[in-house]
XYZ file of C-alpha atoms in Angstrom:
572
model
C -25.905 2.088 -6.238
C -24.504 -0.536 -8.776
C -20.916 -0.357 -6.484
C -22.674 -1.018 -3.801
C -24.651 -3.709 -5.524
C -21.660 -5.707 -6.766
C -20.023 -5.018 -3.242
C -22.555 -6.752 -1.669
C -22.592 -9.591 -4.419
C -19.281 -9.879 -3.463
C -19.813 -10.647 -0.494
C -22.438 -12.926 -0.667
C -19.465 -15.606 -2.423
C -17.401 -15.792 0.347
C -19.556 -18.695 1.021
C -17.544 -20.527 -1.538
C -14.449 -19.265 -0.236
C -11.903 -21.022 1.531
C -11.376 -18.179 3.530
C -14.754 -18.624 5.341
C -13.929 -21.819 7.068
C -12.437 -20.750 10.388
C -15.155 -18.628 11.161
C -17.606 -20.666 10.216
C -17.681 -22.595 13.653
C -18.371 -19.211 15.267
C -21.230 -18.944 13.136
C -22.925 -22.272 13.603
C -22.022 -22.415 17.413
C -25.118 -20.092 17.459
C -27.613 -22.420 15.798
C -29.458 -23.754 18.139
C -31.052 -20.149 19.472
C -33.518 -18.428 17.214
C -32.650 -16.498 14.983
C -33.663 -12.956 16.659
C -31.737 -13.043 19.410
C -28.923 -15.011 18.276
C -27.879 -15.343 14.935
C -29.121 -11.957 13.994
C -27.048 -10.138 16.916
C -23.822 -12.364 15.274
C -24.213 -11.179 11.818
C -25.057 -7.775 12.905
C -21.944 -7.544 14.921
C -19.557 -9.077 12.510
C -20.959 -6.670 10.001
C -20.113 -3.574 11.862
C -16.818 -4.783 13.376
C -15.535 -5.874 9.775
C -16.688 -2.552 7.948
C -15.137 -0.330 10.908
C -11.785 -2.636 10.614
C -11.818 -2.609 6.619
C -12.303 0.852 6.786
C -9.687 2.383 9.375
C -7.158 -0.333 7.710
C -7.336 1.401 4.162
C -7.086 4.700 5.142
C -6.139 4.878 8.624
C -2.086 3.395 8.416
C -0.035 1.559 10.875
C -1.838 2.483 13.686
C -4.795 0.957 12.711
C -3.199 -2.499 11.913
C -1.648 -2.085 15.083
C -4.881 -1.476 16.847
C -6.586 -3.999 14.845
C -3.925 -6.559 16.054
C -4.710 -6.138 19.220
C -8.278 -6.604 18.572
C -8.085 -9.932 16.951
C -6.100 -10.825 20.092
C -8.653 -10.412 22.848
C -11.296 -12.083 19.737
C -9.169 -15.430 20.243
C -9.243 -15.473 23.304
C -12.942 -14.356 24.050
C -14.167 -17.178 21.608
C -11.531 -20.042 22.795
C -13.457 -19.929 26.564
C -16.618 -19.695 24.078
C -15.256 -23.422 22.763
C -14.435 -24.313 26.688
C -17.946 -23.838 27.786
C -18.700 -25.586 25.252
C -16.826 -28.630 25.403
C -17.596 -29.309 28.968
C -19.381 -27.795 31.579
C -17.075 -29.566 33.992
C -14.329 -27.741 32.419
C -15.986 -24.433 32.456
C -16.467 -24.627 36.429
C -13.469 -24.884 37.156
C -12.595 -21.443 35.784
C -12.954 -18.280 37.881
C -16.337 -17.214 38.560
C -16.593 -14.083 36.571
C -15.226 -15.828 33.795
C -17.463 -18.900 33.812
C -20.273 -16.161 34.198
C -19.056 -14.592 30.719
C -18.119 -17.681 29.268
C -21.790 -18.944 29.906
C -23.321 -15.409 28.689
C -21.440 -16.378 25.290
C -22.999 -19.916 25.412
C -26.360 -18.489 25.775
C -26.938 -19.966 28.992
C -27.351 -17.311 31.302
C -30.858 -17.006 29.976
C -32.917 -15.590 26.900
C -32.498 -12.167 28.173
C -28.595 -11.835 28.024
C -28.865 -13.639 24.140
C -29.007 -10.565 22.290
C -25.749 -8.633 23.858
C -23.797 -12.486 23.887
C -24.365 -13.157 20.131
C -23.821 -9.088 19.026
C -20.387 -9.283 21.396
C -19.344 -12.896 19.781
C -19.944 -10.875 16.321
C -18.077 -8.451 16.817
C -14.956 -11.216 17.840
C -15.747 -12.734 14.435
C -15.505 -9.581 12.914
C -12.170 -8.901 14.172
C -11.056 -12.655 13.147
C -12.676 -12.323 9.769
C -9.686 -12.177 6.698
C -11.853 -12.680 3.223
C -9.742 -13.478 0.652
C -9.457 -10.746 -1.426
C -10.610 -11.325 -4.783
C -11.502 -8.639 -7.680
C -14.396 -7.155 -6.052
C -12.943 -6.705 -2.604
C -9.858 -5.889 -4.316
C -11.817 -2.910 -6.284
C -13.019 -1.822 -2.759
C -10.342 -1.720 -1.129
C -8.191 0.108 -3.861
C -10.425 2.770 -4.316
C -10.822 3.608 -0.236
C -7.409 3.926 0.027
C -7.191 6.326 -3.188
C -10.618 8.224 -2.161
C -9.694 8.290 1.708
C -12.246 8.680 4.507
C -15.728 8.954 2.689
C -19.601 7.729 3.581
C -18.995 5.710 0.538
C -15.716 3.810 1.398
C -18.150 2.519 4.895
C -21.026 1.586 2.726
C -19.531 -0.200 0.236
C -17.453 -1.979 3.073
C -20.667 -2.512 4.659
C -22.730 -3.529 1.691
C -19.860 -6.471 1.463
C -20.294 -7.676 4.967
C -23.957 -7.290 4.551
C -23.381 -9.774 1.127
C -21.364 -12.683 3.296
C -24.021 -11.961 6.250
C -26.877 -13.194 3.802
C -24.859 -16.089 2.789
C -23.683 -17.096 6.156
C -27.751 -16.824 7.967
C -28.592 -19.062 4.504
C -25.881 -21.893 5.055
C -27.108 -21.326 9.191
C -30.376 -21.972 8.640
C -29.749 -25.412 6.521
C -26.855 -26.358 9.309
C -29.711 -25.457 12.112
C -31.666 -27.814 11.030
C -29.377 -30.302 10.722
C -28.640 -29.603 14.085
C -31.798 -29.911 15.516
C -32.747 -32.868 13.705
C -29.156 -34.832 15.153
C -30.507 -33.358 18.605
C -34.044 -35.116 18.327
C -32.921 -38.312 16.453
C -30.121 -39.324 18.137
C -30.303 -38.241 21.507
C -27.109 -36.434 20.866
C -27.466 -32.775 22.024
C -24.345 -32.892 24.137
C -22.261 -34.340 21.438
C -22.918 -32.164 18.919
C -22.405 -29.498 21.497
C -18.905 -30.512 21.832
C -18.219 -30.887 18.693
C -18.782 -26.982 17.846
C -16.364 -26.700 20.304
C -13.438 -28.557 18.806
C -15.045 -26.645 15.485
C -14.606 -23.352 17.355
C -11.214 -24.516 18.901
C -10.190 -25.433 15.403
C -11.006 -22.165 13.952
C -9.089 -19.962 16.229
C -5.999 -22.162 15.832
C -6.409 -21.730 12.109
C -6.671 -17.928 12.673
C -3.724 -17.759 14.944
C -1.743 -19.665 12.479
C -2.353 -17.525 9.630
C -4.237 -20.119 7.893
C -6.943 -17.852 7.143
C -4.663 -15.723 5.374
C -1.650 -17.788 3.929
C -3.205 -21.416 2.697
C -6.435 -20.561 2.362
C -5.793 -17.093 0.699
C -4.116 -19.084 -1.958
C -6.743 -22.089 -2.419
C -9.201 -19.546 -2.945
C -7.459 -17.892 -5.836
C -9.271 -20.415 -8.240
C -12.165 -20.560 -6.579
C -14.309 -17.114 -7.109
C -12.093 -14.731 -8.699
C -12.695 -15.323 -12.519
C -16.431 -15.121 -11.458
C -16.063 -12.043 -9.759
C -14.258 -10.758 -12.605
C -16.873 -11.542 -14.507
C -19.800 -9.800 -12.306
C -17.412 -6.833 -11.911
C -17.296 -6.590 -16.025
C -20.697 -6.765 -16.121
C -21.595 -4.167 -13.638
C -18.921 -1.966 -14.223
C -17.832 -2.186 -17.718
C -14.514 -0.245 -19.027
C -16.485 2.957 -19.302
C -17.425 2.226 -23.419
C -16.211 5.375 -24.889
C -19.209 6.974 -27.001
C -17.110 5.684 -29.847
C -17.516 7.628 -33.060
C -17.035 6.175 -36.234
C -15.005 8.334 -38.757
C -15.556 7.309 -42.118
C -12.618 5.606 -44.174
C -11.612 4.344 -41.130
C -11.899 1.325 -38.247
C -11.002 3.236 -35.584
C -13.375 5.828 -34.033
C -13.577 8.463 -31.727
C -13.240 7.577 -28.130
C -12.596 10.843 -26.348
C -10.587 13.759 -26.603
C -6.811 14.495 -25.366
C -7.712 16.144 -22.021
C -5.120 19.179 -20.632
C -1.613 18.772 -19.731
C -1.364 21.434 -16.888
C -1.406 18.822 -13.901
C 1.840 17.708 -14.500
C 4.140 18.417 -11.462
C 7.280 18.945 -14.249
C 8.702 17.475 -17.375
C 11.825 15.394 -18.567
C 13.424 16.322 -22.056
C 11.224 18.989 -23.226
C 9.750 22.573 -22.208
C 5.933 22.103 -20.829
C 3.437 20.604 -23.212
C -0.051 22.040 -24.183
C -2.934 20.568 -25.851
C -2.713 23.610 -28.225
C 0.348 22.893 -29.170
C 0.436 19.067 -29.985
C -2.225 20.189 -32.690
C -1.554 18.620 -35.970
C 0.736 15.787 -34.688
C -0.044 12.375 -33.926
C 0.258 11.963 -30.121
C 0.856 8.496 -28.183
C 0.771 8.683 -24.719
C 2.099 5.954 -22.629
C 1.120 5.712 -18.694
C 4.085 4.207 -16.646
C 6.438 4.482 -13.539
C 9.871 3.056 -13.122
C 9.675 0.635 -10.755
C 6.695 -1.106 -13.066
C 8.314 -4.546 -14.611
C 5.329 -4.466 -16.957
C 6.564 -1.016 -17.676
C 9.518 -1.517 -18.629
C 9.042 -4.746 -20.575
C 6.776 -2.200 -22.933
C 9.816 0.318 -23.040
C 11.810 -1.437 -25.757
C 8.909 -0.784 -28.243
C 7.653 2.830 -27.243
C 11.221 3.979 -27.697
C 11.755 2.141 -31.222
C 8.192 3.779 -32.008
C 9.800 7.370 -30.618
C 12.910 6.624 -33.187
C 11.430 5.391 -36.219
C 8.156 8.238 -36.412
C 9.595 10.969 -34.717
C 10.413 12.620 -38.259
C 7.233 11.748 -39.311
C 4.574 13.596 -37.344
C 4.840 11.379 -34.450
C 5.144 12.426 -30.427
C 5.528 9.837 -28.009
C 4.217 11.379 -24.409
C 5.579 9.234 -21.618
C 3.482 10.211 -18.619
C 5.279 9.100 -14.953
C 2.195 8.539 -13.007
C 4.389 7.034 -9.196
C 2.984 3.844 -7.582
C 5.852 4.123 -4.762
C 6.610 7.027 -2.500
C 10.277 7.435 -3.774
C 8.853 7.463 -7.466
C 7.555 11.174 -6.873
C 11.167 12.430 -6.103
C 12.058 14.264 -9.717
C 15.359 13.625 -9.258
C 14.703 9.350 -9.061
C 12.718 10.266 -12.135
C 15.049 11.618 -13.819
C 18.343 9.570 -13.308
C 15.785 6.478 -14.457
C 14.752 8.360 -17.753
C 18.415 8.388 -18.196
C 19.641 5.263 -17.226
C 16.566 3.452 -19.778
C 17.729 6.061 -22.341
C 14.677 7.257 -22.688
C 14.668 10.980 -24.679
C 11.382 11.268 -25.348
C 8.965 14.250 -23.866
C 7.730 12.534 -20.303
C 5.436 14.309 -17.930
C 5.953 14.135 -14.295
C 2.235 12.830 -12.412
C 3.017 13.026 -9.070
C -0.317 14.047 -7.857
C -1.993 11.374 -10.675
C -3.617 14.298 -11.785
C -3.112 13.812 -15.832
C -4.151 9.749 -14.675
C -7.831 11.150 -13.374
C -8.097 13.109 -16.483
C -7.630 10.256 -19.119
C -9.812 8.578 -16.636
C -6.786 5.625 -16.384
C -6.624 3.010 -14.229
C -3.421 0.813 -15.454
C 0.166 0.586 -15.815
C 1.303 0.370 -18.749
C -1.616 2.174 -20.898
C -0.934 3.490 -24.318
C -3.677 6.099 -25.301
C -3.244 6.961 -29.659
C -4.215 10.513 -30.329
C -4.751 11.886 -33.846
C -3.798 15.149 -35.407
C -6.912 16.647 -34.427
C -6.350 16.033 -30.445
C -8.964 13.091 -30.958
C -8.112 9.677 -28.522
C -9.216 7.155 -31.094
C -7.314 3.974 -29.544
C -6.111 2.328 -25.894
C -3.859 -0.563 -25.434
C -3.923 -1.615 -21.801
C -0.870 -3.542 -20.193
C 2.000 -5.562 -22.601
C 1.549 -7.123 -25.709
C -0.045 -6.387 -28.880
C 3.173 -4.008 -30.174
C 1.904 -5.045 -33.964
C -1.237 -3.906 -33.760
C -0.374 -0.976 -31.855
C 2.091 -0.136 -34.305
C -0.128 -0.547 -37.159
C -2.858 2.460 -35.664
C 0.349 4.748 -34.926
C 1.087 4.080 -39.256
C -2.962 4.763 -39.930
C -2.991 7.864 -37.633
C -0.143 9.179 -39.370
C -1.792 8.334 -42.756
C -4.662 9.961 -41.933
C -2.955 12.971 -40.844
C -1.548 13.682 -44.366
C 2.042 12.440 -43.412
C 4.157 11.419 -46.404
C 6.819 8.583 -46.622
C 5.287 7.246 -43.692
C 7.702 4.523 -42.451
C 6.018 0.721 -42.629
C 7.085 -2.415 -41.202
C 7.116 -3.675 -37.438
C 9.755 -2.721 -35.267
C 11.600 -5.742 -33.123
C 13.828 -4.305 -30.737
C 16.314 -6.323 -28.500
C 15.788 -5.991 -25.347
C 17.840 -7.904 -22.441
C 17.886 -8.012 -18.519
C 14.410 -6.627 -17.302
C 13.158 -5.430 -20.169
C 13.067 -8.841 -22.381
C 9.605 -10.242 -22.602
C 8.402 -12.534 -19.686
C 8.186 -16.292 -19.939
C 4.731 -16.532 -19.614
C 4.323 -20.188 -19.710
C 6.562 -20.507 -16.702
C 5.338 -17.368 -14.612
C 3.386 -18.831 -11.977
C 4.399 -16.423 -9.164
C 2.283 -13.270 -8.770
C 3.930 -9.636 -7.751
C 4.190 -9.576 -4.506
C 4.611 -6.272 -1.977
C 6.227 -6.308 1.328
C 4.330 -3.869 3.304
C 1.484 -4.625 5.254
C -0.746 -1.948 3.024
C -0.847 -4.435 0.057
C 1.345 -7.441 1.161
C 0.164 -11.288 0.613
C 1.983 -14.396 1.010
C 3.874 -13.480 4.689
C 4.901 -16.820 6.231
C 6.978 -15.473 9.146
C 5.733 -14.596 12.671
C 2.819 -11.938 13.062
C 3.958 -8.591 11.975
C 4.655 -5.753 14.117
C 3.478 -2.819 11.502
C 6.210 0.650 11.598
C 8.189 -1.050 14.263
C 11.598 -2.776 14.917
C 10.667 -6.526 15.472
C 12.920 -9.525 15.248
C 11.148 -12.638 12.762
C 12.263 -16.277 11.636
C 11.096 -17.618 8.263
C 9.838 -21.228 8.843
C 10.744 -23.911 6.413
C 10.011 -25.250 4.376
C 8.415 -22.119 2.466
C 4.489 -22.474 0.764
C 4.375 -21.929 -3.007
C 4.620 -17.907 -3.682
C 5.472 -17.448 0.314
C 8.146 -15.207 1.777
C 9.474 -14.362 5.158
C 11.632 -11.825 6.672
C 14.839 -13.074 8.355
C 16.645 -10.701 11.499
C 15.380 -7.343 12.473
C 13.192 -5.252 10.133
C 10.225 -2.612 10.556
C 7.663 -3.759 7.990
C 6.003 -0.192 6.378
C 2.287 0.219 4.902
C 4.803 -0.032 1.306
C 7.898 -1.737 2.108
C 9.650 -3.312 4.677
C 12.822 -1.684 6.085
C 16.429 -3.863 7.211
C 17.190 -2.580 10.971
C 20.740 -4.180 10.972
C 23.134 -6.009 8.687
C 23.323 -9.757 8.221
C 19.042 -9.702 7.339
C 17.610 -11.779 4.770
C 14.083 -12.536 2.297
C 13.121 -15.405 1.384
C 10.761 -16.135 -1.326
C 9.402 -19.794 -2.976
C 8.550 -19.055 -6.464
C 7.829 -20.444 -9.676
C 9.142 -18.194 -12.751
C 11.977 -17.396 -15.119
C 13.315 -14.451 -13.749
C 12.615 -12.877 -10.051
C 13.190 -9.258 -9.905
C 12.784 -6.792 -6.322
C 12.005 -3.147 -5.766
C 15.150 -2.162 -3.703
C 16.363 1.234 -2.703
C 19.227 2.117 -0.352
C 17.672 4.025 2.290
C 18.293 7.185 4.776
C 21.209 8.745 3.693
C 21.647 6.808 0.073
C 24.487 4.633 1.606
C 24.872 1.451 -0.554
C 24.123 -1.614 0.749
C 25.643 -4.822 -0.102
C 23.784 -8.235 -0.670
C 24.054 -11.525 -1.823
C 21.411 -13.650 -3.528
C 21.323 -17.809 -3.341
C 19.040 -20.063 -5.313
C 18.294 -23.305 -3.034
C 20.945 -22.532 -1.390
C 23.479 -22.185 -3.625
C 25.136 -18.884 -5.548
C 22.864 -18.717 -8.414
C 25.632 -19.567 -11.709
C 24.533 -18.813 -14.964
C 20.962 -17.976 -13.105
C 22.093 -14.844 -12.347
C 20.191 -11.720 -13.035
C 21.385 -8.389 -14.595
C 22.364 -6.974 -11.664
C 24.203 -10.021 -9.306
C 26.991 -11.538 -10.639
C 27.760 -15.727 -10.891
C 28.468 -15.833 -6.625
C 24.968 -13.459 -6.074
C 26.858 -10.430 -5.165
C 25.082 -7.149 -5.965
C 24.874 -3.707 -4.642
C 21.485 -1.133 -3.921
C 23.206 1.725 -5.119
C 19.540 3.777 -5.918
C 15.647 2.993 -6.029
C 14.417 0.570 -8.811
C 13.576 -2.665 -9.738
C 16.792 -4.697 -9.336
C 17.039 -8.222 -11.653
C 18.254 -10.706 -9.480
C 17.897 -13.911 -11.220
C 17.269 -15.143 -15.003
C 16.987 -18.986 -15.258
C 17.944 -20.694 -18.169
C 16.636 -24.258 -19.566
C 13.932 -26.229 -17.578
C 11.783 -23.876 -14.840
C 10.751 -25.448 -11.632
C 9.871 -24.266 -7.751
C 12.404 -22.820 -6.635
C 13.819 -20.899 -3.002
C 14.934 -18.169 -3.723
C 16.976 -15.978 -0.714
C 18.941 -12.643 -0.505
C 21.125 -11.455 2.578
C 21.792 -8.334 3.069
C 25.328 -7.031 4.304
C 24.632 -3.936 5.623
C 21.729 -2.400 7.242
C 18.981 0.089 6.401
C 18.122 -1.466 2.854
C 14.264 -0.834 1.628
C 12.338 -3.723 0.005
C 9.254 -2.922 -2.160
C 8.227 -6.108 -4.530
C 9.001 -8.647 -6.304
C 7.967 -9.060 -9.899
C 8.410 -12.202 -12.114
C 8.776 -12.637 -15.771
């Protein structure tokens, strides 16, 4: 009840939301029936349409989008001879009759009895048209249909949202109604303002078929409700406050205890590990995946940790819990243990079943287990190595561990695994599959199949577009011939991207500019001074490292042969 709750609380914000605007003409083009037979019908219909869209989009794959493409279609151009009928009844006759005769259902004209079915059919258009901007309660939605699948739940909490920006939506209609009405009866100017809901309604379908609803507006609305849906969703749904147990002598308590190990699909340097038989050491478990840049910006530390305490009652767990498909190949695992040189014990997660039972929800997070299997610490995401270092010394303390090694350790760390610039990082991770993918500037996207797109310029902040033939996945987007290209506009120290080689492992060359231009002495880890690189495996490649002053910046990668695999970028 209190997900559903916040869901539709959620909701109810869009009204604040950029992301409202083009359908708000839609909306208000129904203000002048009462509210029973036309706005009610709207809402009802929008509701429905959006929750059966949200809901066969997280868990249904391409063939949804596809579907839901098509939908959106037929909504534009249902509600643009809406707006005609509107805008003129001269220019509505000369249409063909059964057309005019739908157009002037929509319109409400036809007569009271045909309201109900008009304003239901125009909200289920809207529906289809509808993109909310995602923010943290949406987000938490939407994240947990796609992990929980099909479910009564996923549709109720999809519908509780709807319901949310319904409310909002008949408030706002009832002020604008009346507004309405009141233009109508002082001014004389029914016929005006009926026109002018049809530019309104015009407007918003260009908007929509321009991607404005998703692309500009999407990122005005990142300021707008997010940090106060944050706050709502902290409020109703707290990090679960472990029944914390105070041990005496000491300022950390009990928050849990070390669930079992037996979920693990395999390990990496190390026979299978038991609960039983980490008894009597000091455990820290770290929660990561390759691919992860915050993961591997943490790396530097966990393996100093591994090194300095290892001969001191200390076992570092690394637990590979796969956010991309080609993370839950072993064999990717393993050559990327290798390659980071990492030799401590790591657990292989590939069904996320060790994740469910620490109850985790983040990459990186660092769970600090004492001698007596007892979880009396978390550190979630980067930062904070002191501190963290400082409970692994207490633990082992506590345990009865002699000699016990003090200090801070400050490891170098270069290429992807240095710290990030945070005070120039102004470019969020971005995927390039449709599942998760924000920020697409090029032409509509034709989900799992071959299609040809352009990349307008100039590029939005934090906007990308595909360049030659590619079939854009649910995760990544796939090259379908050589000579292809991304193109990103970002706003960060270094840009790195989630590459692998695709069918068959065959390399595939690339170069990488910067404005233009080979990127110099901005060249990442893995390009040299003229941007030439190679995808030789699956991983996060390092493509470019700025020095000195950090500004906006295009940033563009061609790729010489076909068949290459793009996942994400990450920024640091």
């Amino acid at each position: 009840m209190t997900l559903i709750l916040l869901a539709y609380l959620g909701g109810v914000l869009t009204i604040v939301s950029p992301c409202i605007l083009p359908v708000l003409p839609f909306v208000f083009a129904r203000g002048g029936r009462p509210f029973l037979t036309g706005t009610l019908p709207l809402l009802a219909g929008m509701v429905v349409m959006f929750a059966a869209v949200a809901s066969l989009a997280a868990v249904g794959g391409g063939w949804a989008v596809s579907a839901n493409q098509y939908g959106r279609i037929a909504a534009m151009v249902l509600l643009t001879l809406f707006a005609v009928t509107l805008l003129s009844r001269t220019l509505a006759d000369t249409l063909t009759r059964p057309l005019v005769a739908l157009g002037n259902r929509l319109s409400g004209e036809a007569g009271a009895g045909s309201g109900i079915g008009a304003s239901f059919l125009l909200g289920i258009a809207t529906g289809l048209l509808w993109a909310p901007c995602a923010g943290p309660i949406l987000g938490l939605v939407l994240t947990g249909a796609a992990i929980s699948g099909a479910s009564v739940q996923t549709t109720l909490l999809l519908l509780a949202y709807a319901a949310g920006a319904a409310t909002s939506l008949a408030l706002a209609l009832l002020v604008g109604g009346r507004l309405f009405a009141a233009m109508k009866r002082s001014l004389g100017a029914g016929e005006w303002v009926r026109r002018a809901l049809g530019v309104l309604v015009l407007a918003g379908v260009a908007a929509i078929a321009f991607g404005l609803d998703t692309g500009f507006l999407t990122r005005v609305s990142l300021a707008s409700t997010s940090r106060f849906e944050q706050g709502l969703v902290d409020k109703f749904l707290p990090a679960k406050p472990v029944k914390a147990v105070a041990v005496a002598g000491s300022n950390l308590p009990v928050e849990g205890v070390i669930p079992e190990l037996t979920g693990a699909t395999g390990w990496l340097n190390t026979p299978p590990l038991t609960r039983d038989g980490l008894a009597g050491k000091v455990v820290m478990v770290d929660f990561w995946t390759y691919s992860c840049i915050n993961c591997l910006r943490a790396l530097p530390y966990i393996r100093a940790w591994a090194a300095k305490y290892k001969d001191h009652g200390l076992v570092v767990l690394g637990v590979h819990a796969p956010e991309f498909a080609f993370e839950r190949d072993p064999a990717n695992v393993k050559k990327a243990v290798a390659d980071l040189g990492v030799t401590y014990p790591v657990a292989l997660d590939s069904k996320l079943a060790i994740w469910q039972a620490f109850n985790n929800q983040y990459w990186p997070a660092h769970y600090f287990i004492d001698a007596m299997g007892r979880i009396r610490a978390h550190h979630f995401g980067e930062g904070e190595y002191d501190k963290s270092e400082r409970i692994i010394q207490t633990l082992l303390k506590e345990a009865g561990y002699k000699n016990v090694p003090g200090g801070i350790v400050d490891p170098d760390a270069e290429g992807a695994l240095a710290a990030a610039d945070e005070n120039n990082m102004q470019s969020p991770e971005t995927y390039l599959g449709y599942g998760r993918g924000t920020g697409f500037a090029s032409n509509t996207p034709q989900p799992d199949t071959i299609a040809t797109y352009t990349t307008p310029y100039p590029l939005g902040p934090n906007q990308w577009g595909l360049t030659g033939r590619w079939t854009i996945g649910e995760e990544k987007s796939v090259s379908a011939a050589a000579g292809t290209r991304i193109t990103f506009y970002f706003h960060a120290r270094d840009l790195h991207l989630v590459l692998g080689p695709g069918a068959g492992n065959k390399p595939v060359r690339f170069k990488v500019t910067l404005d233009g231009q080979p990127p110099g002495t901005a060249h990442g880890m893995d390009t040299d001074e003229a941007g030439n690189g190679t995808v030789t495996g699956q991983r996060l490649y390092q493509l470019i490292r700025q020095q000195g002053m950090i500004g906006n910046r295009t940033f563009g990668i061609e790729f010489l042969d076909p068949g290459v695999e793009a996942y994400a970028f990450t920024f640091g």
